[in-house]
Coordinates of C-alpha atoms and ligand atoms in Angstrom, one line a residue:
M1 CA 0.0 0.0 0.0
I2 CA 1.2 3.6 -0.9
F3 CA 0.4 5.6 2.2
E4 CA 1.2 9.5 2.9
Q5 CA 0.0 11.2 5.8
I6 CA 0.0 15.0 5.2
A7 CA -0.4 17.3 8.3
T8 CA -1.5 20.8 7.9
G9 CA -1.8 22.5 11.4
G10 CA -3.8 20.2 13.5
C11 CA -5.5 18.6 10.4
Q12 CA -4.6 15.3 8.9
S13 CA -5.0 14.1 5.4
Y14 CA -4.2 11.1 3.9
L15 CA -3.2 9.7 0.2
L16 CA -3.7 5.8 0.0
G17 CA -2.8 4.1 -3.3
C18 CA -2.2 0.7 -5.0
E19 CA 1.3 -0.3 -5.7
A20 CA 0.1 -2.4 -8.5
S21 CA -2.5 -0.3 -10.5
R22 CA -1.3 3.1 -9.2
A23 CA -5.0 4.1 -8.4
A24 CA -5.2 6.2 -5.4
I25 CA -7.7 7.9 -2.6
L26 CA -7.3 11.0 -1.0
I27 CA -9.1 11.4 2.3
D28 CA -10.0 14.6 4.1
P29 CA -8.4 16.9 2.1
E30 CA -7.6 20.7 3.2
Q31 CA -8.3 23.6 1.1
S32 CA -4.9 25.5 1.5
Q33 CA -2.9 22.2 0.4
I34 CA -4.6 21.4 -3.0
D35 CA -1.3 22.0 -5.0
R36 CA 0.6 19.9 -2.4
Y37 CA -1.9 16.8 -2.9
V38 CA -1.7 17.1 -6.7
G39 CA 2.1 17.6 -6.6
L40 CA 2.3 14.6 -4.3
A41 CA 0.3 12.5 -6.3
S42 CA 2.3 13.0 -9.7
Q43 CA 5.6 12.6 -7.3
L44 CA 4.5 9.1 -6.4
G45 CA 3.0 8.4 -9.8
V46 CA -0.5 7.7 -8.7
H47 CA -3.9 8.8 -10.1
I48 CA -6.3 10.0 -7.6
R49 CA -9.5 8.2 -8.3
Y50 CA -11.6 9.2 -5.4
V51 CA -11.6 12.1 -2.9
L52 CA -13.5 11.3 0.4
D53 CA -14.4 13.4 3.4
T54 CA -15.2 11.3 6.7
H55 CA -17.7 13.8 7.5
T56 CA -18.9 17.6 7.2
H57 CA -15.9 19.4 8.7
A58 CA -16.9 22.5 10.9
D59 CA -13.5 23.8 11.6
H60 CA -11.7 23.8 8.3
F61 CA -12.3 24.0 4.6
S62 CA -12.6 21.0 2.9
A63 CA -10.7 20.7 -0.5
S64 CA -13.0 18.1 -1.8
R65 CA -15.1 19.8 -4.2
E66 CA -12.3 21.7 -5.8
L67 CA -10.1 18.8 -6.2
G68 CA -13.0 16.4 -7.3
R69 CA -13.3 18.8 -10.2
L70 CA -9.8 19.5 -10.9
L71 CA -9.2 15.7 -11.0
H72 CA -12.7 14.4 -12.3
A73 CA -12.9 12.2 -9.5
P74 CA -15.9 11.8 -7.3
V75 CA -16.3 13.4 -4.0
V76 CA -17.0 10.4 -1.4
M77 CA -19.3 11.3 1.7
N78 CA -21.7 9.6 3.7
R79 CA -25.2 8.9 2.6
L80 CA -26.4 11.6 5.1
S81 CA -24.0 14.4 4.1
P82 CA -25.8 17.5 3.2
A83 CA -23.0 18.6 0.6
P84 CA -24.4 19.2 -2.6
Y85 CA -21.0 18.4 -4.5
A86 CA -20.9 14.9 -3.1
G87 CA -21.0 12.6 -6.2
M88 CA -20.8 9.2 -4.5
R89 CA -22.5 8.6 -1.2
L90 CA -22.0 5.7 1.1
D91 CA -23.9 3.4 3.3
D92 CA -22.6 1.7 6.3
G93 CA -20.6 -1.3 5.2
D94 CA -20.4 -0.2 1.5
M95 CA -17.0 -0.9 0.1
L96 CA -14.7 1.1 -2.3
I97 CA -12.4 -0.5 -4.5
V98 CA -9.2 1.4 -5.5
G99 CA -7.0 -0.8 -7.5
E100 CA -6.3 -4.0 -5.3
L101 CA -7.2 -1.9 -2.2
R102 CA -10.6 -2.3 -0.3
L103 CA -11.9 0.2 2.0
R104 CA -15.1 -0.3 3.8
A105 CA -17.1 2.5 5.5
L106 CA -18.5 2.2 8.9
H107 CA -21.1 4.8 9.7
T108 CA -20.1 6.3 12.9
P109 CA -22.5 9.2 13.8
G110 CA -22.0 11.4 16.7
H111 CA -19.5 14.0 16.0
T112 CA -21.7 14.8 13.1
R113 CA -24.7 12.8 11.6
D114 CA -22.6 12.0 8.3
S115 CA -19.4 10.9 10.1
M116 CA -17.9 7.6 8.9
C117 CA -14.9 5.8 9.5
I118 CA -12.9 4.0 6.6
L119 CA -11.3 0.6 7.1
A120 CA -8.5 -0.2 4.9
A121 CA -6.6 -3.4 5.7
D122 CA -4.8 -3.0 9.1
R123 CA -5.7 0.5 9.7
V124 CA -9.1 2.9 10.2
F125 CA -9.3 6.4 9.5
T126 CA -11.5 7.6 12.1
G127 CA -12.2 11.0 10.9
D128 CA -13.4 12.9 14.1
T129 CA -15.0 9.9 15.7
L130 CA -12.0 8.7 17.6
L131 CA -8.8 11.2 18.0
I132 CA -5.9 10.0 19.8
G133 CA -6.5 10.5 23.5
G134 CA -9.9 12.0 22.6
T135 CA -12.9 11.9 20.4
G136 CA -14.7 14.7 18.4
R137 CA -17.0 17.2 20.2
T138 CA -20.7 16.5 19.8
D139 CA -22.0 20.1 20.6
L140 CA -21.6 21.5 16.8
P141 CA -24.6 21.3 14.5
T142 CA -26.1 17.6 14.1
G143 CA -23.5 16.4 17.0
D144 CA -25.1 13.7 19.1
P145 CA -23.2 12.4 22.2
A146 CA -25.5 9.4 22.8
A147 CA -24.7 8.3 19.0
L148 CA -21.2 8.9 19.4
H149 CA -21.4 6.4 22.4
D150 CA -23.1 3.7 20.3
S151 CA -20.7 4.4 17.6
L152 CA -17.4 3.9 19.4
F153 CA -18.7 1.0 22.0
G154 CA -21.0 -0.8 19.7
K155 CA -18.7 -0.3 16.3
L156 CA -15.6 1.2 16.1
L157 CA -13.8 -0.3 19.3
K158 CA -14.9 -3.7 18.4
L159 CA -12.2 -3.8 15.5
P160 CA -9.4 -6.0 16.3
P161 CA -7.1 -4.1 19.2
E162 CA -4.0 -4.0 16.6
T163 CA -5.8 -2.1 14.1
L164 CA -4.0 1.3 13.4
V165 CA -6.0 4.5 14.2
Y166 CA -5.5 7.5 11.8
P167 CA -7.6 10.2 12.9
A168 CA -8.7 13.6 11.1
H169 CA -6.9 15.7 13.6
D170 CA -3.9 15.9 16.0
Y171 CA -2.8 18.8 17.5
K172 CA 0.3 17.1 19.2
G173 CA 2.3 16.0 16.4
R174 CA 1.3 12.2 17.0
S175 CA 0.8 10.4 13.4
H176 CA -1.3 7.3 14.9
S177 CA -2.5 5.0 17.6
T178 CA -4.2 1.7 17.8
I179 CA -7.6 0.8 18.8
G180 CA -6.1 -1.3 21.9
A181 CA -3.9 1.6 22.9
E182 CA -7.1 4.0 22.9
I183 CA -9.2 1.6 24.8
A184 CA -6.6 1.4 27.4
E185 CA -5.4 5.1 27.7
N186 CA -8.0 7.4 26.0
P187 CA -9.6 9.2 28.8
R188 CA -12.8 9.8 27.2
L189 CA -13.3 5.8 26.9
Q190 CA -12.8 5.0 30.4
T191 CA -16.4 4.8 31.2
T192 CA -18.6 2.6 28.9
D193 CA -21.9 3.7 30.6
R194 CA -23.8 5.5 28.0
D195 CA -25.4 8.0 30.4
E196 CA -22.0 9.0 32.0
F197 CA -20.6 9.4 28.6
V198 CA -23.1 11.7 27.4
A199 CA -23.1 13.7 30.5
M200 CA -19.1 13.9 30.4
M201 CA -19.4 15.2 26.4
Q202 CA -22.2 17.6 27.5
H203 CA -19.9 19.4 30.2
L204 CA -17.0 19.8 28.0
D205 CA -17.6 23.2 27.6
L206 CA -15.5 24.1 24.3
A207 CA -15.0 27.2 22.2
A208 CA -16.5 27.4 19.2
P209 CA -14.1 26.7 16.1
T210 CA -12.7 30.0 14.8
H211 CA -14.1 29.5 11.1
L212 CA -17.3 27.6 12.1
T213 CA -20.1 29.7 10.1
E214 CA -17.7 30.0 7.2
A215 CA -16.5 26.4 7.2
L216 CA -20.3 25.1 7.6
R217 CA -21.5 27.4 4.9
T218 CA -18.9 26.2 2.5
N219 CA -18.6 22.6 3.2
M220 CA -22.3 21.8 3.8
N221 CA -23.7 23.8 1.2
G222 CA -21.1 24.4 -1.5
G223 CA -20.5 28.0 -1.2
R224 CA -17.0 29.7 -1.7
T225 CA -14.6 30.6 0.9
V226 CA -13.5 34.5 1.4
A227 CA -9.6 33.2 0.8
Q228 CA -10.9 31.0 -2.6
L229 CA -12.8 34.1 -3.7
L230 CA -9.4 36.2 -3.1
A231 CA -7.3 33.6 -4.8
E232 CA -9.5 33.3 -8.0
A233 CA -9.2 37.0 -8.1
A234 CA -5.7 37.2 -7.5
A235 CA -5.1 34.5 -10.4
R236 CA -7.0 36.6 -12.9
V237 CA -5.1 40.2 -12.2
P238 CA -1.4 41.5 -12.7
F239 CA -0.2 43.7 -9.7
I240 CA 2.0 46.3 -9.6
A241 CA 4.7 46.8 -6.9
L242 CA 4.6 49.8 -4.4
E243 CA 8.1 51.1 -5.7
E244 CA 6.7 50.7 -9.5
L245 CA 3.8 52.8 -8.6
N246 CA 5.9 55.5 -6.8
A247 CA 8.3 55.7 -9.8
R248 CA 5.5 56.2 -12.2
I249 CA 3.0 58.5 -10.5
G250 CA 3.5 62.0 -11.5
T251 CA 5.8 61.3 -14.5
L252 CA 5.2 60.8 -18.3
A253 CA 5.6 57.1 -17.9
G254 CA 2.9 57.3 -15.1
D255 CA -0.4 57.1 -17.6
M256 CA -2.1 55.5 -14.7
I257 CA -5.2 56.4 -12.8
V258 CA -4.9 55.3 -9.2
L259 CA -8.4 54.2 -7.9
D260 CA -8.7 54.0 -4.2
V261 CA -11.5 51.8 -3.3
R262 CA -11.8 52.3 0.6
E263 CA -14.5 54.0 2.6
K264 CA -14.5 57.9 2.6
E265 CA -13.1 58.3 6.0
A266 CA -10.1 56.3 5.2
F267 CA -9.4 58.0 2.0
E268 CA -9.6 61.7 3.4
A269 CA -7.4 60.3 6.2
G270 CA -4.4 59.8 3.5
H271 CA -4.1 58.4 0.2
I272 CA -1.7 58.1 -2.7
P273 CA -1.4 61.6 -4.2
G274 CA -3.8 61.9 -7.3
A275 CA -5.7 58.9 -6.5
V276 CA -9.2 59.0 -7.7
H277 CA -12.0 57.8 -5.0
L278 CA -14.3 55.1 -5.8
P279 CA -15.7 53.0 -2.9
R280 CA -15.9 49.1 -3.6
G281 CA -19.5 49.0 -3.1
Q282 CA -20.1 51.8 -5.6
L283 CA -17.7 50.4 -8.1
E284 CA -19.9 48.7 -10.6
L285 CA -22.5 51.3 -10.5
R286 CA -20.1 54.7 -10.8
V287 CA -17.3 53.3 -12.8
N288 CA -18.8 54.4 -16.0
A289 CA -19.6 57.8 -15.0
M290 CA -16.1 58.4 -13.6
L291 CA -14.0 57.0 -16.0
C292 CA -14.4 57.7 -19.6
D293 CA -11.8 55.5 -21.4
P294 CA -11.9 51.8 -21.1
T295 CA -8.4 51.5 -22.4
A296 CA -7.1 53.7 -19.5
R297 CA -4.3 51.9 -17.3
L298 CA -5.9 51.8 -13.8
V299 CA -4.2 50.9 -10.5
T300 CA -6.6 49.7 -7.7
C301 CA -5.6 50.1 -3.9
C302 CA -7.3 49.8 -0.5
E303 CA -5.9 49.4 3.1
F304 CA -4.3 45.9 2.8
G305 CA -4.4 44.8 -1.0
K306 CA -7.4 42.4 -0.7
I307 CA -10.5 44.4 -1.5
S308 CA -8.3 46.1 -4.1
T309 CA -7.7 42.8 -5.8
L310 CA -11.3 41.8 -5.9
A311 CA -11.9 45.4 -7.5
A312 CA -9.2 45.0 -10.1
A313 CA -10.8 41.6 -11.1
T314 CA -14.3 43.1 -11.3
L315 CA -13.1 46.0 -13.5
R316 CA -11.6 43.4 -16.0
E317 CA -14.7 41.7 -16.0
L318 CA -16.2 45.0 -16.8
G319 CA -13.9 45.4 -19.7
F320 CA -11.1 47.4 -18.4
L321 CA -8.5 45.4 -19.4
R322 CA -5.6 47.2 -18.1
A323 CA -6.8 47.3 -14.5
V324 CA -4.0 45.8 -12.0
A325 CA -4.0 45.8 -8.3
L326 CA -1.4 47.4 -5.9
D327 CA 0.7 44.6 -4.2
G328 CA 0.2 45.7 -0.7
G329 CA -2.2 48.4 0.3
V330 CA -2.1 52.2 1.5
K331 CA -0.8 51.1 4.9
A332 CA 2.2 49.4 3.4
W333 CA 2.6 52.5 0.8
A334 CA 2.6 54.9 4.0
E335 CA 5.0 52.6 6.0
A336 CA 7.6 52.5 2.9
G337 CA 7.7 56.1 3.3
Y338 CA 5.9 56.9 0.3
P339 CA 4.2 60.3 -0.2
V340 CA 0.6 60.5 1.1
E341 CA -2.0 63.3 0.3
R342 CA -4.7 64.2 2.6
Q343 CA -7.8 66.0 2.0
A344 CA -7.6 69.7 2.5
Ligands
FE1 FE1 -14.8 17.4 12.3

């Protein structure tokens, strides 16, 4: 078996491949690592046939939808997954065939309704159902401590004790454990009593994950993340460096119009000399009245260089094909010591 564990922060993704056929499956990929997975697959000489999420993640952004599209591979999730982009849905006991590998799905609701563990030869990918020295939380949408108890004690922990456990998270840099070691040492598994387990899970009092709403919005409903929108815009526009713009404004080479897309107060507090003020919120509606030449060379700027990237992408869509974004914002411009003009 070809096996790679890819850790990103506390998230763990897995690439499993068949030596003979070079077919592979990617489990729980994370949004920021897309190029890394694709690069790793080609380095290993494997073809990713399936992209699988063990459950709807609430704490990070799944890369499944984008990778599925990129690789023409179905996104595999549990039957109960709400994700509209899941192209193959598994029931308890269903098996995926990847070359000579056999992967069996165990439906293990509790952390979420759609949680499943994936059993492959000597190992099980437990998602957030079972972690090393812990379990997934049950206080987020569709979580259910009683269901988690039944999934653990009635199903997962009945696997042979030597089965290797690979979870979707580990924040302490550990790579894996075994079913036997978890039964012996995991503090959450020391009581098998259902009511006690439920009471313990209900009193964990955990903070909400940082990107809860955005992660659920994108992982459950197939929406875009802000980082994705920015990355897509950045891939479609050229940029101009601070020093390049500074060298050009006020010179013959500077046939550029600097568009400051921040709000009025920020613009008045200090802007790049000669900049025209056109807030991002009014861009589409007012740009035609403010600029008469669609061939003009436009430079968008904002406070940090993000909104201006979106603005330049919008301008290009509108037909201003020479729109570029400032690499960095007015904040970086001022900090670099370049001239700032204030409203009189
Ligand atoms: Fe999770």
